[in-house]
Amino acid sequence: MINSLLTDTTTRALESALSFTEQRHEVILSDIANVSVPGYVQKDASVDAFQQSLRDAIDRQNTSPGKYVPWNPASSETVQFIDDDGTSAVRLTPENTLQSPVFHDHGVRSMESLMSNLADNAIAHNMVAQMLKFKYNMTASAIATISMATTSRT
């Protein structure tokens, strides 16, 4: 019973999103660290592909109420979903992104877009972390309430 509370669709989607934003943050920070390296081309993982995979997986779960449907978001070229012992892990394979003009040294990088991506990703990460914390707190509260009710009956 408790296991199903911790592996429901919402929790798995939030865990996947948290894993994605953590890894994407590292990719963006690496881009920022290499912005002055001649010939460096910034990298990123597709946020759209990640979100579409989550949407599709959630839709599959919602179209089969009361029926067990395994949590199985579709992987893309840049985002692989891994089901590891009931936790929803994500592995990123960043690709070169051509969001800015090519420099004279044939590098592609834009500090403005990198800082914007970093801020957007940090906001998304903090929001997902807060939602997951709230979900875990609600689960802990429900368990405590059930435990107290059971204890008071005996």
C-alpha positions as semicolon CSV with decimal commas, in nm:
position;residue;x (nm);y (nm);z (nm)
1;M;0,000;0,000;0,000
2;I;0,268;0,251;0,101
3;N;0,479;0,155;-0,200
4;S;0,192;0,250;-0,432
5;L;0,179;0,595;-0,269
6;L;0,544;0,651;-0,350
7;T;0,534;0,516;-0,706
8;D;0,216;0,677;-0,834
9;T;0,213;0,869;-1,161
10;T;0,256;1,212;-1,001
11;T;0,555;1,108;-0,791
12;R;0,725;0,932;-1,082
13;A;0,671;1,232;-1,313
14;L;0,806;1,473;-1,049
15;E;1,111;1,250;-0,984
16;S;1,180;1,237;-1,358
17;A;1,148;1,615;-1,386
18;L;1,381;1,668;-1,090
19;S;1,641;1,436;-1,241
20;F;1,610;1,611;-1,579
21;T;1,653;1,962;-1,435
22;E;1,953;1,854;-1,222
23;Q;2,136;1,710;-1,521
24;R;2,037;1,996;-1,752
25;H;2,175;2,239;-1,495
26;E;2,513;2,064;-1,517
27;V;2,505;2,084;-1,898
28;I;2,428;2,457;-1,889
29;L;2,700;2,522;-1,630
30;S;2,948;2,333;-1,849
31;D;2,846;2,555;-2,142
32;I;2,901;2,866;-1,931
33;A;3,242;2,741;-1,816
34;N;3,346;2,685;-2,178
35;V;3,199;3,000;-2,330
36;S;3,541;3,152;-2,398
37;V;3,698;2,833;-2,538
38;P;3,770;2,879;-2,909
39;G;3,557;2,650;-3,125
40;Y;3,327;2,546;-2,838
41;V;2,970;2,471;-2,939
42;Q;2,714;2,486;-2,659
43;K;2,505;2,179;-2,584
44;D;2,158;2,119;-2,449
45;A;1,893;1,851;-2,406
46;S;1,550;1,901;-2,555
47;V;1,307;2,029;-2,294
48;D;1,023;1,986;-2,544
49;A;1,109;1,618;-2,604
50;F;1,128;1,555;-2,229
51;Q;0,793;1,725;-2,163
52;Q;0,625;1,542;-2,452
53;S;0,747;1,205;-2,322
54;L;0,609;1,285;-1,976
55;R;0,277;1,402;-2,124
56;D;0,241;1,082;-2,326
57;A;0,325;0,862;-2,025
58;I;0,077;1,048;-1,804
59;D;-0,192;1,024;-2,073
60;R;-0,138;0,646;-2,094
61;Q;-0,178;0,623;-1,716
62;N;-0,493;0,838;-1,716
63;T;-0,665;0,650;-1,999
64;S;-0,650;0,323;-1,803
65;P;-0,801;0,402;-1,460
66;G;-0,797;0,110;-1,220
67;K;-0,575;-0,089;-1,453
68;Y;-0,201;-0,134;-1,401
69;V;-0,006;0,046;-1,672
70;P;0,373;0,049;-1,628
71;W;0,538;0,390;-1,606
72;N;0,729;0,397;-1,930
73;P;0,798;0,737;-2,087
74;A;0,944;0,714;-2,435
75;S;1,312;0,799;-2,463
76;S;1,444;1,037;-2,728
77;E;1,789;1,103;-2,869
78;T;1,876;1,342;-2,586
79;V;1,666;1,203;-2,298
80;Q;1,662;0,840;-2,184
81;F;1,423;0,725;-1,913
82;I;1,550;0,453;-1,681
83;D;1,331;0,265;-1,435
84;D;1,575;0,177;-1,159
85;D;1,424;-0,010;-0,862
86;G;1,098;0,184;-0,875
87;T;1,259;0,525;-0,907
88;S;1,232;0,727;-1,224
89;A;1,578;0,822;-1,339
90;V;1,667;1,022;-1,647
91;R;1,994;1,019;-1,840
92;L;2,075;1,310;-2,070
93;T;2,284;1,295;-2,385
94;P;2,318;1,663;-2,476
95;E;2,345;1,761;-2,840
96;N;2,510;2,061;-2,999
97;T;2,270;2,350;-3,024
98;L;2,291;2,624;-3,282
99;Q;2,094;2,895;-3,104
100;S;2,335;3,176;-3,184
101;P;2,553;3,288;-3,473
102;V;2,880;3,110;-3,544
103;F;3,182;3,303;-3,418
104;H;3,500;3,368;-3,616
105;D;3,662;3,068;-3,443
106;H;3,373;2,845;-3,564
107;G;3,234;2,819;-3,212
108;V;2,866;2,859;-3,132
109;R;2,785;3,010;-2,795
110;S;2,569;3,283;-2,648
111;M;2,610;3,398;-2,290
112;E;2,267;3,565;-2,298
113;S;2,087;3,245;-2,397
114;L;2,293;3,042;-2,149
115;M;2,205;3,270;-1,858
116;S;1,840;3,267;-1,964
117;N;1,842;2,886;-1,985
118;L;2,013;2,866;-1,644
119;A;1,750;3,089;-1,482
120;D;1,458;2,904;-1,646
121;N;1,601;2,567;-1,547
122;A;1,663;2,680;-1,187
123;I;1,304;2,801;-1,156
124;A;1,171;2,473;-1,297
125;H;1,397;2,273;-1,064
126;N;1,289;2,466;-0,754
127;M;0,922;2,435;-0,847
128;V;0,947;2,058;-0,903
129;A;1,144;2,014;-0,578
130;Q;0,877;2,202;-0,383
131;M;0,597;1,998;-0,543
132;L;0,777;1,671;-0,466
133;K;0,841;1,785;-0,108
134;F;0,471;1,867;-0,070
135;K;0,377;1,524;-0,213
136;Y;0,611;1,345;0,031
137;N;0,484;1,554;0,324
138;M;0,123;1,468;0,235
139;T;0,214;1,098;0,219
140;A;0,393;1,116;0,555
141;S;0,093;1,295;0,706
142;A;-0,147;1,031;0,573
143;I;0,070;0,750;0,712
144;A;0,091;0,924;1,052
145;T;-0,287;0,973;1,059
146;I;-0,352;0,607;0,975
147;S;-0,094;0,499;1,232
148;M;-0,255;0,713;1,505
149;A;-0,602;0,584;1,419
150;T;-0,481;0,225;1,433
151;T;-0,300;0,282;1,763
152;S;-0,601;0,448;1,927
153;R;-0,825;0,151;1,841
154;T;-0,602;-0,094;2,027
